[in-house]
XYZ file of C-alpha atoms in Angstrom:
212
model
C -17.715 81.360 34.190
C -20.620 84.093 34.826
C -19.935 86.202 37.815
C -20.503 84.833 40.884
C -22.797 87.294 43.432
C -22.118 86.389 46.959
C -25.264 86.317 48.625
C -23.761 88.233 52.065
C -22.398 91.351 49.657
C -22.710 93.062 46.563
C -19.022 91.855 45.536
C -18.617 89.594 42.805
C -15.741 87.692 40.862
C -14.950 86.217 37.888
C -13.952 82.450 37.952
C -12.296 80.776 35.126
C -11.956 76.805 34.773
C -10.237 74.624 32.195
C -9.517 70.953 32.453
C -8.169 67.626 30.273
C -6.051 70.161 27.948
C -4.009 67.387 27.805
C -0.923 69.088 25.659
C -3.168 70.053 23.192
C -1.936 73.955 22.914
C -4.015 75.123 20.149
C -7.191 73.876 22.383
C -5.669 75.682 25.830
C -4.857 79.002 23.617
C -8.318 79.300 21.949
C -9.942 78.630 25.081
C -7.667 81.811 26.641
C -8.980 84.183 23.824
C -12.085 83.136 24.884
C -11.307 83.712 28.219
C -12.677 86.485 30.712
C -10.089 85.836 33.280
C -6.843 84.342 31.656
C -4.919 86.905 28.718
C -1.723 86.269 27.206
C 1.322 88.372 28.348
C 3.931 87.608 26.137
C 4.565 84.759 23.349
C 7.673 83.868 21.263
C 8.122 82.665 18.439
C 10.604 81.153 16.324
C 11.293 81.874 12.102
C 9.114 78.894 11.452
C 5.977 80.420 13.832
C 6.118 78.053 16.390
C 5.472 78.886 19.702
C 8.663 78.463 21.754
C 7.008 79.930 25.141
C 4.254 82.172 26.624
C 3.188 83.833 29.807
C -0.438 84.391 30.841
C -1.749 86.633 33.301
C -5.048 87.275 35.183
C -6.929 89.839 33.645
C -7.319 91.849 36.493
C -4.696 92.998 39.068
C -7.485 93.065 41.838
C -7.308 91.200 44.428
C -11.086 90.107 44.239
C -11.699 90.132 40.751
C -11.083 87.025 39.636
C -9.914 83.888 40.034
C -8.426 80.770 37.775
C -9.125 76.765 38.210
C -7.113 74.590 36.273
C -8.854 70.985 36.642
C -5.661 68.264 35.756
C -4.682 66.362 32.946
C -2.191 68.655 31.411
C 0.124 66.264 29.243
C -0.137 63.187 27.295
C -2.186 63.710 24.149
C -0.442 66.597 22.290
C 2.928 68.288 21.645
C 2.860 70.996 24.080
C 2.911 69.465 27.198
C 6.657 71.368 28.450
C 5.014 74.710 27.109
C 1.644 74.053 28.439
C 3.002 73.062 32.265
C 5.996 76.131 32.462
C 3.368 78.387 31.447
C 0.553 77.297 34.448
C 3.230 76.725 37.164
C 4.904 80.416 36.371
C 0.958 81.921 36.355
C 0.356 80.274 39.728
C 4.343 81.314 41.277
C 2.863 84.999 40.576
C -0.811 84.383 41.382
C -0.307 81.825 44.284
C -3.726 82.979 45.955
C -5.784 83.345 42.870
C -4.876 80.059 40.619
C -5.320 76.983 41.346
C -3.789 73.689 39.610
C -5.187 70.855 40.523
C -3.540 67.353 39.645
C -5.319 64.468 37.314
C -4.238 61.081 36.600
C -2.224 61.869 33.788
C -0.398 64.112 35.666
C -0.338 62.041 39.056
C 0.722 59.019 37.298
C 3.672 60.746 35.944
C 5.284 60.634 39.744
C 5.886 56.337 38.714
C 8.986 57.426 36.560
C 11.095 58.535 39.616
C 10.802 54.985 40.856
C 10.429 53.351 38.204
C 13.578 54.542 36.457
C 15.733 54.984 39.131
C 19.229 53.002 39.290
C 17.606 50.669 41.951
C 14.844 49.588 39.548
C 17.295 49.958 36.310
C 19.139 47.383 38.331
C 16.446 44.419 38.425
C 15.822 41.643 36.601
C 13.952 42.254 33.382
C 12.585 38.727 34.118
C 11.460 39.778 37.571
C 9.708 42.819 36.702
C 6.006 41.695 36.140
C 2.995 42.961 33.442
C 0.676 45.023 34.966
C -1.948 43.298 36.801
C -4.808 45.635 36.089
C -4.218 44.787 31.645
C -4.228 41.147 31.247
C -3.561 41.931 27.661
C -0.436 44.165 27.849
C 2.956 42.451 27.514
C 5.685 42.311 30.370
C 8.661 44.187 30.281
C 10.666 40.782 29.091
C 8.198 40.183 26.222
C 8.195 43.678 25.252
C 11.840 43.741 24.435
C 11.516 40.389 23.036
C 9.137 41.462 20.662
C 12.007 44.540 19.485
C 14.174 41.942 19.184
C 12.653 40.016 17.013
C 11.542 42.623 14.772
C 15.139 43.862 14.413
C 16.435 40.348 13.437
C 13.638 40.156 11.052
C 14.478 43.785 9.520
C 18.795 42.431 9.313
C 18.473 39.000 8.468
C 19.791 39.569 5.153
C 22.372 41.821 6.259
C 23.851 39.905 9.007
C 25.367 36.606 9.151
C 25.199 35.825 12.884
C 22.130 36.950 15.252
C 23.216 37.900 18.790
C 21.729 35.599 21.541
C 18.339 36.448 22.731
C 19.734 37.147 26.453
C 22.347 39.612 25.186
C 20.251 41.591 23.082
C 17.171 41.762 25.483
C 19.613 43.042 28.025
C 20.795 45.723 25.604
C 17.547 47.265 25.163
C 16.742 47.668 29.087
C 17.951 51.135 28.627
C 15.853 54.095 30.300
C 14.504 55.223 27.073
C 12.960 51.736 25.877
C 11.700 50.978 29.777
C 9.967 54.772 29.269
C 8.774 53.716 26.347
C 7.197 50.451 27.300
C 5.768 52.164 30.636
C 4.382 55.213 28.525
C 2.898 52.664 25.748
C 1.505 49.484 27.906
C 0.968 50.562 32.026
C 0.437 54.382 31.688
C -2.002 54.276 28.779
C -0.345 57.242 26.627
C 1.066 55.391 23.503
C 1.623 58.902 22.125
C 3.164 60.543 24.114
C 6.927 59.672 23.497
C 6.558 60.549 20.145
C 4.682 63.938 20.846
C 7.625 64.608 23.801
C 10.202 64.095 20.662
C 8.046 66.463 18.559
C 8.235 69.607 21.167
C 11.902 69.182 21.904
C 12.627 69.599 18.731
C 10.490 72.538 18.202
C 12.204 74.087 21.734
C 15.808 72.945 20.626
C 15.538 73.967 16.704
C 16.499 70.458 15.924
C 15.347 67.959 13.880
C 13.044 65.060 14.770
C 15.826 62.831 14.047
C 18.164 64.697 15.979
C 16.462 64.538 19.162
């Protein structure tokens, strides 16, 4: 942003303001180069060039020079998300008074995983946990892991010569990772991002896809 003149002085700042980066880090880094307020510290790197981490900074020290808004919606929609988040929440541990993260819905949402993958909810009835009343067209948890179900008996039909029971196997996909999956793909509207989550690990854990 231009300088801001305060009409009761002659002092002025510098305000920068980003928002819906969504874990999109070759957006967020082009927009720092472009930057008057936010400059990058340090960045690794590992053999293959990927960016394993990075610090930013303010680009002044002063006090009153500047200032930076981050406006939510840091995840969901690329594979940087982890980078993207460690990097704003260590900028605003050493500029608490000058940077400013505010929260969006992809980030707020993100607080439903705590509850609704906790050994309490883990515990319940797939049968008893309903579809989400604000998509008429998305599937309920049951019907969800129905749906896997079937397609895996239709991809080993020819290999098997009994089919577990429908119960069994619906109750041996209510695992953690295909509840995240079905909350991340039909009631938190970010189909991606598991996939994308998958992607950066492996880049962080110099793994394969597969592996992770």
């Amino acid at each position: 942003a231009k300088p801001t003149k305060n009409n009761d002085s002659s002092s002025s700042f510098r305000l920068g303001y980003v928002t819906d980066v969504e874990g999109n880090l070759d957006y967020f880094l082009n927009y720092v180069k472009q930057s008057q307020v936010l400059i990058i510290q340090t960045m690794t790197r590992d053999e293959a060039n990927n960016i394993l981490s990075f610090t930013l900074s303010l680009a002044s020290e002063k006090k009153e020079d500047c200032y930076f808004v981050y406006g939510g919606d840091a995840v969901d929609k690329g594979p940087g998300d982890i980078r993207l988040v460690r990097a704003l929440v260590d900028l605003k541990r050493r500029y608490p008074q000058r940077v400013f993260l505010l929260v969006g819905n992809r980030d707020l949402n993100k607080l439903r995983l705590t509850a609704e993958l906790s050994q309490e909810d883990m515990n319940r009835e797939v049968k008893d946990i309903p579809q989400p009343h604000w998509d008429p067209k998305a599937p309920s948890l049951k019907e969800y892991l129905e749906n896997i179900v079937q397609q895996k008996q239709q991809k080993d039909k020819d290999n098997t010569a009994t089919t577990p029971s429908f119960s069994s196997s619906v109750d041996a996909l209510n695992t953690r990772v295909h509840r995240l999956n079905y909350m991340l793909q039909h009631t938190l509207g970010c189909p991606n991002t598991f996939e994308y989550r998958r992607q950066e690990l492996a880049i962080l854990r110099n793994k394969g896809k597969k592996e992770i």
